[in-house]
Each structure stands twice: as C-alpha cells, then as structure tokens.
Short mmCIF file of C-alpha atoms in Angstrom, two decimals:
data_model
loop_
_atom_site.label_atom_id
_atom_site.label_comp_id
_atom_site.label_asym_id
_atom_site.label_seq_id
_atom_site.Cartn_x
_atom_site.Cartn_y
_atom_site.Cartn_z
CA UNK A 1 143.99 111.15 42.26
CA UNK A 2 142.01 111.67 45.42
CA UNK A 3 138.31 112.40 45.03
CA UNK A 4 137.50 116.05 44.65
CA UNK A 5 135.82 118.08 47.32
CA UNK A 6 134.64 121.58 47.95
CA UNK A 7 137.14 124.27 48.90
CA UNK A 8 136.16 124.18 52.56
CA UNK A 9 136.93 120.46 52.65
CA UNK A 10 140.30 121.06 51.02
CA UNK A 11 141.25 123.66 53.59
CA UNK A 12 140.22 121.27 56.36
CA UNK A 13 142.35 118.48 54.93
CA UNK A 14 145.31 120.72 54.36
CA UNK A 15 145.15 122.25 57.79
CA UNK A 16 145.32 118.74 59.22
CA UNK A 17 148.09 117.88 56.74
CA UNK A 18 149.85 121.05 57.81
CA UNK A 19 150.45 119.71 61.31
CA UNK A 20 151.47 116.24 60.21
CA UNK A 21 155.21 116.73 60.44
CA UNK A 22 157.20 113.76 59.26
CA UNK A 23 160.16 113.56 61.61
CA UNK A 24 163.32 111.82 60.54
CA UNK A 25 163.35 108.43 62.16
CA UNK A 26 166.65 106.97 63.27
CA UNK A 27 167.50 103.63 61.69
CA UNK A 28 167.01 100.68 64.00
CA UNK A 29 170.13 99.07 62.54
CA UNK A 30 172.76 99.82 59.93
CA UNK A 31 171.74 98.87 56.39
CA UNK A 32 172.78 95.36 55.43
CA UNK A 33 172.47 92.89 52.61
CA UNK A 34 171.76 93.19 48.92
CA UNK A 35 168.59 93.13 46.83
CA UNK A 36 168.48 92.69 43.04
CA UNK A 37 165.56 94.02 40.99
CA UNK A 38 164.94 92.99 37.38
CA UNK A 39 163.93 95.71 34.92
CA UNK A 40 162.50 94.97 31.48
CA UNK A 41 164.89 97.46 29.92
CA UNK A 42 167.81 99.63 30.91
CA UNK A 43 167.11 103.14 32.11
CA UNK A 44 167.57 105.79 29.44
CA UNK A 45 168.66 108.62 31.73
CA UNK A 46 169.16 109.62 35.37
CA UNK A 47 167.76 113.11 34.71
CA UNK A 48 164.45 113.11 36.65
CA UNK A 49 162.69 115.47 34.24
CA UNK A 50 164.03 114.32 30.87
CA UNK A 51 161.90 111.20 30.41
CA UNK A 52 158.46 109.71 30.85
CA UNK A 53 159.50 106.09 31.32
CA UNK A 54 158.58 103.90 34.27
CA UNK A 55 161.94 102.14 34.71
CA UNK A 56 163.55 105.58 34.99
CA UNK A 57 160.99 106.60 37.60
CA UNK A 58 161.64 103.45 39.61
CA UNK A 59 165.37 104.06 39.87
CA UNK A 60 164.76 107.79 40.42
CA UNK A 61 162.49 107.12 43.43
CA UNK A 62 165.51 105.66 45.22
CA UNK A 63 167.76 108.65 44.46
CA UNK A 64 165.48 111.68 44.64
CA UNK A 65 162.63 112.91 46.84
CA UNK A 66 159.33 114.69 46.11
CA UNK A 67 157.66 117.51 48.03
CA UNK A 68 154.87 115.22 49.20
CA UNK A 69 154.51 111.44 49.40
CA UNK A 70 151.59 109.06 48.85
CA UNK A 71 151.44 106.28 51.44
CA UNK A 72 151.19 102.98 49.58
CA UNK A 73 148.85 101.41 52.12
CA UNK A 74 146.40 104.22 52.80
CA UNK A 75 146.92 106.00 49.41
CA UNK A 76 146.79 109.30 51.31
CA UNK A 77 149.25 112.07 50.50
CA UNK A 78 151.36 113.33 53.38
CA UNK A 79 154.44 115.48 54.08
CA UNK A 80 157.85 114.69 52.65
CA UNK A 81 160.35 117.39 51.60
CA UNK A 82 157.48 119.76 52.34
CA UNK A 83 156.63 119.55 56.04
CA UNK A 84 153.25 121.23 55.60
CA UNK A 85 151.14 123.18 53.12
CA UNK A 86 148.01 125.29 52.92
CA UNK A 87 145.82 126.98 50.34
CA UNK A 88 146.11 130.77 50.46
CA UNK A 89 143.42 131.24 47.81
CA UNK A 90 142.02 129.27 44.87
CA UNK A 91 145.19 129.86 42.84
CA UNK A 92 147.90 129.84 45.54
CA UNK A 93 149.48 126.93 47.42
CA UNK A 94 152.04 127.62 50.15
CA UNK A 95 154.58 124.97 51.23
CA UNK A 96 156.82 124.96 54.30
CA UNK A 97 159.99 123.01 53.51
CA UNK A 98 161.99 120.65 55.66
CA UNK A 99 165.20 122.16 57.03
CA UNK A 100 168.56 120.44 57.18
CA UNK A 101 168.10 118.25 54.10
CA UNK A 102 171.06 118.08 51.72
CA UNK A 103 171.76 116.65 48.30
CA UNK A 104 174.57 114.10 47.90
CA UNK A 105 177.16 116.81 47.15
CA UNK A 106 176.23 118.82 50.26
CA UNK A 107 174.13 121.42 48.44
CA UNK A 108 171.17 122.29 50.73
CA UNK A 109 167.58 121.66 49.72
CA UNK A 110 165.79 125.03 49.82
CA UNK A 111 162.98 126.98 48.19
CA UNK A 112 165.36 127.69 45.31
CA UNK A 113 165.50 123.94 44.62
CA UNK A 114 161.70 123.85 44.31
CA UNK A 115 161.51 126.93 42.10
CA UNK A 116 164.30 125.73 39.80
CA UNK A 117 162.98 122.17 39.44
CA UNK A 118 159.40 123.19 38.70
CA UNK A 119 160.41 125.92 36.26
CA UNK A 120 162.67 123.43 34.51
CA UNK A 121 159.63 121.24 33.87
CA UNK A 122 157.72 124.14 32.30
CA UNK A 123 160.01 124.04 29.26
CA UNK A 124 157.73 123.06 26.33
CA UNK A 125 160.27 120.42 25.31
CA UNK A 126 160.38 118.79 28.75
CA UNK A 127 158.74 115.32 28.85
CA UNK A 128 157.66 116.06 32.44
CA UNK A 129 155.79 119.23 31.47
CA UNK A 130 152.32 117.64 32.04
CA UNK A 131 153.24 117.27 35.72
CA UNK A 132 153.73 121.03 36.20
CA UNK A 133 151.98 122.69 33.24
CA UNK A 134 149.34 123.96 35.67
CA UNK A 135 151.92 126.20 37.40
CA UNK A 136 151.87 129.91 36.58
CA UNK A 137 154.68 131.03 38.88
CA UNK A 138 156.81 129.87 41.80
CA UNK A 139 157.52 132.53 44.45
CA UNK A 140 160.16 132.24 47.16
CA UNK A 141 159.10 133.83 50.46
CA UNK A 142 162.20 132.70 52.34
CA UNK A 143 164.68 129.82 52.18
CA UNK A 144 162.12 127.36 53.45
CA UNK A 145 158.79 128.79 52.29
CA UNK A 146 157.58 128.68 48.71
CA UNK A 147 154.31 129.56 47.01
CA UNK A 148 153.06 127.91 43.83
CA UNK A 149 150.65 130.06 41.85
CA UNK A 150 148.27 128.60 39.27
CA UNK A 151 146.43 130.21 36.36
CA UNK A 152 143.20 128.54 37.51
CA UNK A 153 142.18 126.30 40.40
CA UNK A 154 143.96 122.98 39.93
CA UNK A 155 142.43 120.07 41.88
CA UNK A 156 145.22 117.53 41.28
CA UNK A 157 148.18 119.68 42.36
CA UNK A 158 149.25 117.46 45.26
CA UNK A 159 148.92 114.30 43.16
CA UNK A 160 151.26 115.79 40.59
CA UNK A 161 153.80 116.97 43.15
CA UNK A 162 153.81 113.52 44.76
CA UNK A 163 155.52 112.23 41.61
CA UNK A 164 157.86 115.11 40.77
CA UNK A 165 161.46 114.76 41.96
CA UNK A 166 163.52 117.71 43.22
CA UNK A 167 166.96 118.67 41.85
CA UNK A 168 169.84 120.85 43.17
CA UNK A 169 169.95 123.99 40.97
CA UNK A 170 173.63 124.88 41.44
CA UNK A 171 174.77 121.37 40.51
CA UNK A 172 172.57 121.22 37.40
CA UNK A 173 173.74 124.62 36.17
CA UNK A 174 177.41 123.85 36.77
CA UNK A 175 177.46 120.30 35.38
CA UNK A 176 175.08 120.58 32.41
CA UNK A 177 172.53 118.25 30.84
CA UNK A 178 174.89 115.57 29.57
CA UNK A 179 176.45 115.11 32.99
CA UNK A 180 173.20 114.88 34.96
CA UNK A 181 171.86 112.34 32.46
CA UNK A 182 174.48 109.85 33.65
CA UNK A 183 175.03 110.96 37.24
CA UNK A 184 172.79 111.51 40.26
CA UNK A 185 172.71 114.00 43.13
CA UNK A 186 169.56 113.62 45.16
CA UNK A 187 168.13 113.82 48.66
CA UNK A 188 166.72 110.28 48.47
CA UNK A 189 167.54 107.21 50.57
CA UNK A 190 170.22 105.88 48.17
CA UNK A 191 173.13 107.32 46.23
CA UNK A 192 174.38 106.16 42.87
CA UNK A 193 177.44 103.91 42.99
CA UNK A 194 177.56 102.80 39.35
CA UNK A 195 175.49 102.75 36.17
CA UNK A 196 176.95 100.41 33.58
CA UNK A 197 174.70 100.60 30.55
CA UNK A 198 173.00 97.35 29.69
CA UNK A 199 174.45 95.64 32.77
CA UNK A 200 173.28 97.20 36.03
CA UNK A 201 172.57 100.23 38.19
CA UNK A 202 174.07 99.88 41.68
CA UNK A 203 172.84 102.01 44.58
CA UNK A 204 174.24 102.32 48.10
CA UNK A 205 172.14 103.21 51.15
CA UNK A 206 172.64 106.53 52.96
CA UNK A 207 173.03 105.93 56.66
CA UNK A 208 172.39 109.65 57.23
CA UNK A 209 169.19 109.81 55.16
CA UNK A 210 166.89 112.41 56.72
CA UNK A 211 164.06 109.87 57.25
CA UNK A 212 166.40 107.28 58.68
CA UNK A 213 168.62 104.77 56.90
CA UNK A 214 166.89 102.17 54.72
CA UNK A 215 167.17 98.54 55.82
CA UNK A 216 169.01 97.20 52.77
CA UNK A 217 172.57 98.35 52.10
CA UNK A 218 172.85 97.70 48.34
CA UNK A 219 170.12 97.72 45.71
CA UNK A 220 170.90 96.60 42.19
CA UNK A 221 168.74 97.04 39.09
CA UNK A 222 169.49 94.68 36.22
CA UNK A 223 167.99 95.15 32.74
CA UNK A 224 166.76 91.78 31.44
CA UNK A 225 164.53 92.06 28.37
CA UNK A 226 162.98 88.59 28.35
CA UNK A 227 160.51 87.87 31.14
CA UNK A 228 161.30 84.16 30.90
CA UNK A 229 164.92 84.93 31.75
CA UNK A 230 163.84 87.12 34.66
CA UNK A 231 161.68 84.36 36.11
CA UNK A 232 164.41 81.76 35.58
CA UNK A 233 166.84 83.92 37.56
CA UNK A 234 164.19 84.55 40.23
CA UNK A 235 163.88 80.79 40.76
CA UNK A 236 167.63 80.27 40.93
CA UNK A 237 168.27 83.18 43.30
CA UNK A 238 169.96 85.58 40.87
CA UNK A 239 167.05 88.04 41.02
CA UNK A 240 165.02 88.99 44.10
CA UNK A 241 162.10 90.91 42.53
CA UNK A 242 160.52 90.58 39.09
CA UNK A 243 157.92 93.07 37.90
CA UNK A 244 154.95 92.09 35.74
CA UNK A 245 154.99 88.32 36.09
CA UNK A 246 152.79 87.00 33.26
CA UNK A 247 149.52 85.70 34.70
CA UNK A 248 150.11 82.21 33.31
CA UNK A 249 153.46 82.07 35.14
CA UNK A 250 151.99 82.64 38.63
CA UNK A 251 151.74 78.89 39.45
CA UNK A 252 155.33 78.37 38.32
CA UNK A 253 156.60 81.04 40.71
CA UNK A 254 154.37 79.95 43.59
CA UNK A 255 155.52 76.34 43.28
CA UNK A 256 159.23 77.19 42.98
CA UNK A 257 159.95 76.90 46.69
CA UNK A 258 162.20 79.96 46.58
CA UNK A 259 159.79 82.68 45.46
CA UNK A 260 156.22 83.87 45.84
CA UNK A 261 153.92 86.30 44.02
CA UNK A 262 152.31 89.47 45.30
CA UNK A 263 149.39 91.00 43.42
CA UNK A 264 147.64 94.39 43.63
CA UNK A 265 145.11 96.19 41.41
CA UNK A 266 146.75 99.16 39.71
CA UNK A 267 145.85 102.25 37.75
CA UNK A 268 147.50 100.88 34.60
CA UNK A 269 145.19 100.55 31.62
CA UNK A 270 145.98 98.82 28.33
CA UNK A 271 144.35 99.98 25.10
CA UNK A 272 144.75 100.00 21.34
CA UNK A 273 145.19 103.56 20.09
CA UNK A 274 144.48 104.59 16.48
CA UNK A 275 146.33 107.27 14.58
CA UNK A 276 142.97 108.80 13.72
CA UNK A 277 144.51 112.29 13.35
CA UNK A 278 147.07 111.12 10.81
CA UNK A 279 150.10 112.34 12.73
CA UNK A 280 152.25 109.64 11.15
CA UNK A 281 150.76 109.98 7.67
CA UNK A 282 147.76 108.79 5.70
CA UNK A 283 146.17 105.59 6.96
CA UNK A 284 142.89 103.65 6.55
CA UNK A 285 142.31 104.05 10.30
CA UNK A 286 141.47 107.70 9.68
CA UNK A 287 138.12 106.36 8.46
CA UNK A 288 135.69 106.08 11.38
CA UNK A 289 134.09 102.92 9.99
CA UNK A 290 137.46 101.18 9.85
CA UNK A 291 138.09 102.06 13.50
CA UNK A 292 134.62 100.83 14.43
CA UNK A 293 135.20 97.63 12.49
CA UNK A 294 138.46 96.93 14.32
CA UNK A 295 136.72 97.61 17.62
CA UNK A 296 134.00 95.05 16.80
CA UNK A 297 136.61 92.52 15.62
CA UNK A 298 138.38 92.16 18.99
CA UNK A 299 136.91 89.89 21.68
CA UNK A 300 138.19 91.63 24.80
CA UNK A 301 136.49 89.33 27.30
CA UNK A 302 138.15 86.28 25.76
CA UNK A 303 141.53 88.05 25.72
CA UNK A 304 141.19 88.70 29.45
CA UNK A 305 140.57 85.00 30.03
CA UNK A 306 143.31 83.72 27.71
CA UNK A 307 146.11 86.30 27.61
CA UNK A 308 145.63 87.53 31.19
CA UNK A 309 144.29 84.35 32.84
CA UNK A 310 141.53 86.51 34.31
CA UNK A 311 143.97 88.89 36.01
CA UNK A 312 142.49 92.10 34.60
CA UNK A 313 139.39 94.31 34.80
CA UNK A 314 137.33 95.75 31.94
CA UNK A 315 137.76 99.48 31.40
CA UNK A 316 135.39 102.13 30.08
CA UNK A 317 136.44 104.77 27.53
CA UNK A 318 140.04 103.82 28.39
CA UNK A 319 139.60 104.70 32.10
CA UNK A 320 140.33 102.42 35.03
CA UNK A 321 137.53 101.86 37.60
CA UNK A 322 139.86 103.54 40.13
CA UNK A 323 140.08 106.76 38.11
CA UNK A 324 137.93 109.70 39.14
CA UNK A 325 135.71 110.24 36.08
CA UNK A 326 135.22 106.55 35.28
CA UNK A 327 131.67 105.74 34.16
CA UNK A 328 130.70 102.08 33.75
CA UNK A 329 127.92 102.98 31.30
CA UNK A 330 130.64 103.75 28.74
CA UNK A 331 132.03 100.20 28.89
CA UNK A 332 132.09 98.02 25.76
CA UNK A 333 130.53 100.33 23.12
CA UNK A 334 131.53 97.92 20.33
CA UNK A 335 130.65 94.34 21.40
CA UNK A 336 132.50 91.51 19.70
CA UNK A 337 130.81 91.03 16.34
CA UNK A 338 133.05 89.90 13.46
CA UNK A 339 130.21 89.98 10.94
CA UNK A 340 129.47 93.60 11.82
CA UNK A 341 133.19 94.31 11.47
CA UNK A 342 133.25 92.81 7.96
CA UNK A 343 130.20 94.87 6.95
CA UNK A 344 131.77 98.11 8.18
CA UNK A 345 135.01 97.35 6.31
CA UNK A 346 133.00 96.78 3.14
CA UNK A 347 131.18 100.10 3.61
CA UNK A 348 134.53 101.83 4.13
CA UNK A 349 136.01 100.28 0.95
CA UNK A 350 138.86 99.01 3.08
CA UNK A 351 141.93 98.03 1.01
CA UNK A 352 142.33 94.41 2.13
CA UNK A 353 145.68 94.11 0.36
CA UNK A 354 147.21 96.87 2.52
CA UNK A 355 148.61 95.56 5.84
CA UNK A 356 148.15 97.77 8.87
CA UNK A 357 151.01 98.29 11.28
CA UNK A 358 150.23 96.91 14.76
CA UNK A 359 152.91 97.57 17.36
CA UNK A 360 153.43 97.42 21.09
CA UNK A 361 156.33 97.23 23.55
CA UNK A 362 157.77 95.25 26.42
CA UNK A 363 158.07 96.78 29.84
CA UNK A 364 154.70 97.67 31.31
CA UNK A 365 152.28 95.49 29.37
CA UNK A 366 151.94 91.92 30.60
CA UNK A 367 152.24 89.26 27.87
CA UNK A 368 152.73 91.90 25.14
CA UNK A 369 153.67 89.48 22.37
CA UNK A 370 150.78 87.13 23.10
CA UNK A 371 148.45 90.14 23.18
CA UNK A 372 149.56 91.68 19.89
CA UNK A 373 149.53 88.31 18.13
CA UNK A 374 146.05 87.53 19.44
CA UNK A 375 144.70 90.88 18.24
CA UNK A 376 146.43 90.34 14.89
CA UNK A 377 144.64 87.00 14.67
CA UNK A 378 141.25 88.58 15.34
CA UNK A 379 141.85 91.21 12.67
CA UNK A 380 142.98 88.60 10.14
CA UNK A 381 139.66 86.79 10.61
CA UNK A 382 137.75 89.83 9.34
CA UNK A 383 140.10 90.51 6.44
CA UNK A 384 142.69 92.90 7.93
CA UNK A 385 146.33 91.96 7.44
CA UNK A 386 148.82 93.26 9.99
CA UNK A 387 152.54 93.86 10.29
CA UNK A 388 153.36 93.16 13.92
CA UNK A 389 156.29 94.54 15.89
CA UNK A 390 157.12 94.41 19.61
CA UNK A 391 159.61 97.07 20.71
CA UNK A 392 162.11 96.06 23.37
CA UNK A 393 163.81 99.48 23.35
CA UNK A 394 161.38 101.43 25.51
CA UNK A 395 163.28 104.67 24.96
CA UNK A 396 162.77 104.39 21.20
CA UNK A 397 159.11 103.46 21.70
CA UNK A 398 158.53 106.52 23.86
CA UNK A 399 160.39 108.81 21.46
CA UNK A 400 158.42 107.60 18.43
CA UNK A 401 155.17 108.15 20.33
CA UNK A 402 156.03 111.71 21.36
CA UNK A 403 157.25 112.56 17.86
CA UNK A 404 154.02 111.39 16.22
CA UNK A 405 155.56 108.45 14.36
CA UNK A 406 153.43 105.58 15.61
CA UNK A 407 151.16 105.06 12.63
CA UNK A 408 148.05 102.91 12.14
CA UNK A 409 147.56 101.09 15.49
CA UNK A 410 149.65 100.86 18.63
CA UNK A 411 148.89 99.07 21.88
CA UNK A 412 149.70 101.38 24.76
CA UNK A 413 149.50 101.20 28.51
CA UNK A 414 149.36 104.11 30.92
CA UNK A 415 149.83 103.97 34.67
CA UNK A 416 148.74 107.58 35.29
CA UNK A 417 151.87 108.29 37.32
CA UNK A 418 150.07 107.58 40.56
CA UNK A 419 147.37 110.18 39.82
CA UNK A 420 143.93 108.71 40.51
CA UNK A 421 142.12 110.98 38.08
CA UNK A 422 141.06 110.95 34.42
CA UNK A 423 143.15 114.09 33.93
CA UNK A 424 146.35 112.03 34.11
CA UNK A 425 145.37 109.93 31.09
CA UNK A 426 142.96 112.00 29.02
CA UNK A 427 145.13 115.12 29.01
CA UNK A 428 148.16 113.15 27.81
CA UNK A 429 146.39 111.17 25.07
CA UNK A 430 143.33 113.12 23.93
CA UNK A 431 144.22 116.81 24.34
CA UNK A 432 145.33 118.49 21.11
CA UNK A 433 149.03 119.24 21.24
CA UNK A 434 149.83 116.64 23.93
CA UNK A 435 152.84 114.47 23.21
CA UNK A 436 150.88 111.25 22.84
CA UNK A 437 147.69 112.63 21.29
CA UNK A 438 146.66 110.88 18.06
CA UNK A 439 143.03 112.01 18.04
CA UNK A 440 141.01 114.85 19.59
CA UNK A 441 138.73 117.79 18.74
CA UNK A 442 138.07 121.36 19.90
CA UNK A 443 135.13 120.07 21.96
CA UNK A 444 137.33 117.49 23.67
CA UNK A 445 139.98 120.11 24.39
CA UNK A 446 137.41 122.34 26.10
CA UNK A 447 136.00 119.52 28.23
CA UNK A 448 139.48 118.53 29.40
CA UNK A 449 140.58 122.11 30.04
CA UNK A 450 137.43 122.86 32.03
CA UNK A 451 137.73 119.63 34.06
CA UNK A 452 141.20 120.50 35.30
CA UNK A 453 140.21 124.06 36.23
CA UNK A 454 137.31 123.51 38.63
CA UNK A 455 136.97 122.06 42.12
CA UNK A 456 133.33 121.04 41.52
CA UNK A 457 133.23 117.25 41.61
CA UNK A 458 129.89 116.83 39.85
CA UNK A 459 130.83 119.22 37.09
CA UNK A 460 134.09 117.36 36.50
CA UNK A 461 132.24 114.03 36.32
CA UNK A 462 129.98 115.41 33.59
CA UNK A 463 132.92 116.79 31.64
CA UNK A 464 134.76 113.48 31.78
CA UNK A 465 131.60 111.64 30.75
CA UNK A 466 131.44 113.87 27.66
CA UNK A 467 135.08 113.15 26.90
CA UNK A 468 134.63 109.40 27.34
CA UNK A 469 131.53 109.32 25.17
CA UNK A 470 133.42 111.19 22.43
CA UNK A 471 136.28 108.66 22.61
CA UNK A 472 133.71 105.87 22.17
CA UNK A 473 131.64 107.56 19.46
CA UNK A 474 134.73 108.37 17.41
CA UNK A 475 136.37 105.02 18.20
CA UNK A 476 139.64 106.77 19.04
CA UNK A 477 140.80 103.72 21.00
CA UNK A 478 139.82 100.17 21.88
CA UNK A 479 139.59 99.88 25.67
CA UNK A 480 141.14 96.58 26.68
CA UNK A 481 141.69 96.28 30.45
CA UNK A 482 143.18 97.44 33.71
CA UNK A 483 146.17 95.38 34.84
CA UNK A 484 147.11 93.95 38.18
CA UNK A 485 150.64 94.48 39.41
CA UNK A 486 152.05 90.97 39.78
CA UNK A 487 155.46 90.73 41.40
CA UNK A 488 157.63 87.67 41.75
CA UNK A 489 159.51 88.02 45.07
CA UNK A 490 162.20 85.95 46.71
CA UNK A 491 160.82 84.62 49.99
CA UNK A 492 163.66 86.23 51.94
CA UNK A 493 162.37 89.69 50.94
CA UNK A 494 159.68 91.49 52.94
CA UNK A 495 157.84 93.60 50.35
CA UNK A 496 154.47 93.67 48.57
CA UNK A 497 153.21 94.82 45.17
CA UNK A 498 152.57 98.60 45.15
CA UNK A 499 149.25 99.86 43.75
CA UNK A 500 150.93 102.47 41.54
CA UNK A 501 153.59 100.06 40.16
CA UNK A 502 156.53 102.20 41.29
CA UNK A 503 158.90 99.75 42.97
CA UNK A 504 160.02 101.45 46.15
CA UNK A 505 162.45 98.83 47.37
CA UNK A 506 163.96 101.36 49.74
CA UNK A 507 160.95 100.30 51.84
CA UNK A 508 161.86 96.60 51.58
CA UNK A 509 163.55 94.49 54.25
CA UNK A 510 165.40 91.19 54.28
CA UNK A 511 164.50 88.40 56.63
CA UNK A 512 167.22 87.41 59.08
#
C-alpha cells in the first residue's frame, strides 16, 4: 500500500491521476515467438474471484484487466480500465471508465461490468471478499461513470482495486459458474487457447488489445511441482522463466550459460502460525507457554543463513519492512534460547509423547522442505516431536486453511496481493471471522477495524503497533522472514523480477 496522507493530499494526487489518461499504444510490431513459464502447481480455476491462489492470479493477469494498475518500476498506481478517478467525499469514489474496450466475446466493458464484478466479490463465500469488503454500494451514473460508496473512509481502496479483475456480467450469468471456472473471457492482453489440466495453459496474444499488442505471441504456463525439475528444464531450454529459485541454486543458474537470475525484494513474509484458537480441535499449542517455548526454540537468524543463503530480511510481528505499520521495535520478541524453551514446556506440562503436526506447502515459500525439516529439528532438540507434511496441492492447502482444518502449526507465506499495508495481512490472519484467522481477540478486532477506517497516518501506526504487540505477547505466530523474488530467466528473455511476485510476462520481450 502507498503511505497514507491527509484528505487534501489525496485529492491533490487524485486530481493529478484524473488527467493521466493512458492511451492505447499501437504495437510496434506484430507479436512473435513463444515464452514458457513454470508454475509450481496447476491453476485451480480461471474464475478471477473464486480463489486466493497466486498461480491463478498470475495466469489471470494475462487474461483480465483491473480498474487501476500499479507500475512495477515506480510502484505508483495509475489509470487502466478506469481512465481517471476522484474523491467526491470521504465515503465516495468516482471512476471514469475507458470507452471502446471489449471482452473476448465482444461484450463491452461498461459501468455494469464494474458493479457486477464488485458485488460478486461481496458474497460472504467469495474468497476475494477481503478485496472488496469495504464497499457499501456501487452506483452507475452512466455507461462509463461509476461511484463506489464505502461505509467508512477506506485508505487502501486503490490498492485493492489494482488487484481485482473485471468480468463481463452477461457472459457470467448466461454460462454459469462451472463454465467460467474452465474458460476465460477478459479484456486483457491475451486470450485463452487451451487449458489442459496438469499439462499446460496456452495463451495467444491479442493484436487488437486496447493498450497495444504484447510483444510475445504465445505464452505457455506449465505446472511442474519439483523446483529441481524446473531448473533442469530452464538450463536445457524447455522453460524460459522459473519463479522462486532456491537461494542455494543461484550460482547453478548463473553459471549455466543459458540462463540468469533476477532478484527483487518483495512483500512476501514467511511465518509459523499456531492454531491458538483451536479451530481444528484441541491442541497443546493453545497453551501460551507452549507457543512461547516453540518461539524460543527456533533460531531464525541461522535459518536465514542456511535455508535462505542470506536472501531474506527479518520481519517484526509478521510484517515486512515495506508494509505500512511495520515497527522494528517489535522484531525478535523471543530470542533463540533452547533452555528457556525447555523450561516453558516443563511449566506447561507439555505431553512430550504427543507429536505436533507441522505442515507447509510448495509454491510461494522458497526451500519449503528444507525449512520445515530444519524447524522440526529445532523442536526435536527441546523435546517436541513433529509429524511433517509438505503439501504440493496448493488448492487443497488453501481450502484446508480457509475451512479451519490446519491444526497445531503451519508455515504460511503471504504476499499481501500487492497491497503495501498491514491491513492486507493482519485483516486476513488476525481478524476474527477471517478465512485464515487462527487467533485473535475483541481488542485486536477493534484495532484492525479502526485502522482501516481512518485516513490519519499516525493513528493507524499506533493501532498497528498495538496489533503487532498483541501478536508478539500472545505468541500467535513466529515471524520468520521476508523473501526476495528470485527468478531464473532464459537469457533471450527481456524481463526482470517484479516486486509483488505477480509474473506479468505480457510485459516481456524476446531478444532478436
């Protein structure tokens, strides 16, 4: 998220943004060539709102457009499907929409598209609800003017809309949910040619894309679960881009002769989350002293050196240093101290014969197996046995998390969806009733609610400090680190690692 500012500053920014019209640029040449991206898992759906999974987002970015767009170099939000916007009052945003844009089937993009897509996300069962839950009502003024009304002032509205993809209402209503889960109909730079589950997703460039045709004609996404296989194919030319190259594999890629690495600091944080609320059933981790003991048992600094080869930053109360609301004073509340851990376990009467479940997943966490095994080793040293599992089915992992079935301890990562604000993480993981919340309190709920309903920067900082301190005091999670995005890229490809981890290879080019 962008830093907050007073209302007058917002109006000034928006009035400037309001005249920044993004004109469609004609392609310099017809799209040509092919680029192959490796994904850690297959996509689970093509429905832009019926998931919360990064690989789905990545493919979706190529097929669908958002109202506004964050430039990956400047990180500033500018016009996209919305040509301009302004604040009418504290609770009303008005957007002027781009004319002449059509979905793949010829259905025009209009204010009705915006109203339908946002209201669809307000369904309590929609995984994308956090992106639009701040919306009270969407009003259509005319075909190309829409107003979004909020219950309270909402400082991260543009950040949310920059990651929310628009759908054609008539098509969705006529075809139904099952059809749109396996088909696409967007305004984006590519159209779907084929999705063969477990094999590939093939996209073809639109020469008549409203911003101008992309440079590459065909983009292919291939699901390859094992990172070693991805890197092997990168070095033999079968894959052009690999996400999340393990830090210890950087020299291998750099010395391959065919590929290079590109690295950028990201918003993604990695942390061990406890089921302190008991959503998945009774567990020893519902005892504060057990959670504190586990926190003391893990040597995070050594893990950064060994598992990540130094390619990570310490976090504080789960937040990334790039998040608004981050406070370094909250870093490392439980220093590595195995003897202290043993003492706390003794005080808690911890049942040493009862293994705790310790799980994580492949996809967004670098070196997940090495990480979970290393943490299991630390816990074993203080007398905690673990049953370790690494999910390769990211859809199942996400579903279990949302349904409250991830018991004991689970290592998560969260990329904040390109929102540079504590709201993106805290509200999803520590607000009572949120899909991924496994520990909170009425006080925490109030701090988080108040922080997303005021434009006062200093007040929000204090509220997020309170929330972070509560996370530390109650040991709701073990803050591990913030990841770098490390891409392995074929040298014929002109592209660099994005700071928000969303591969936008529609911006890539191929060298002649």
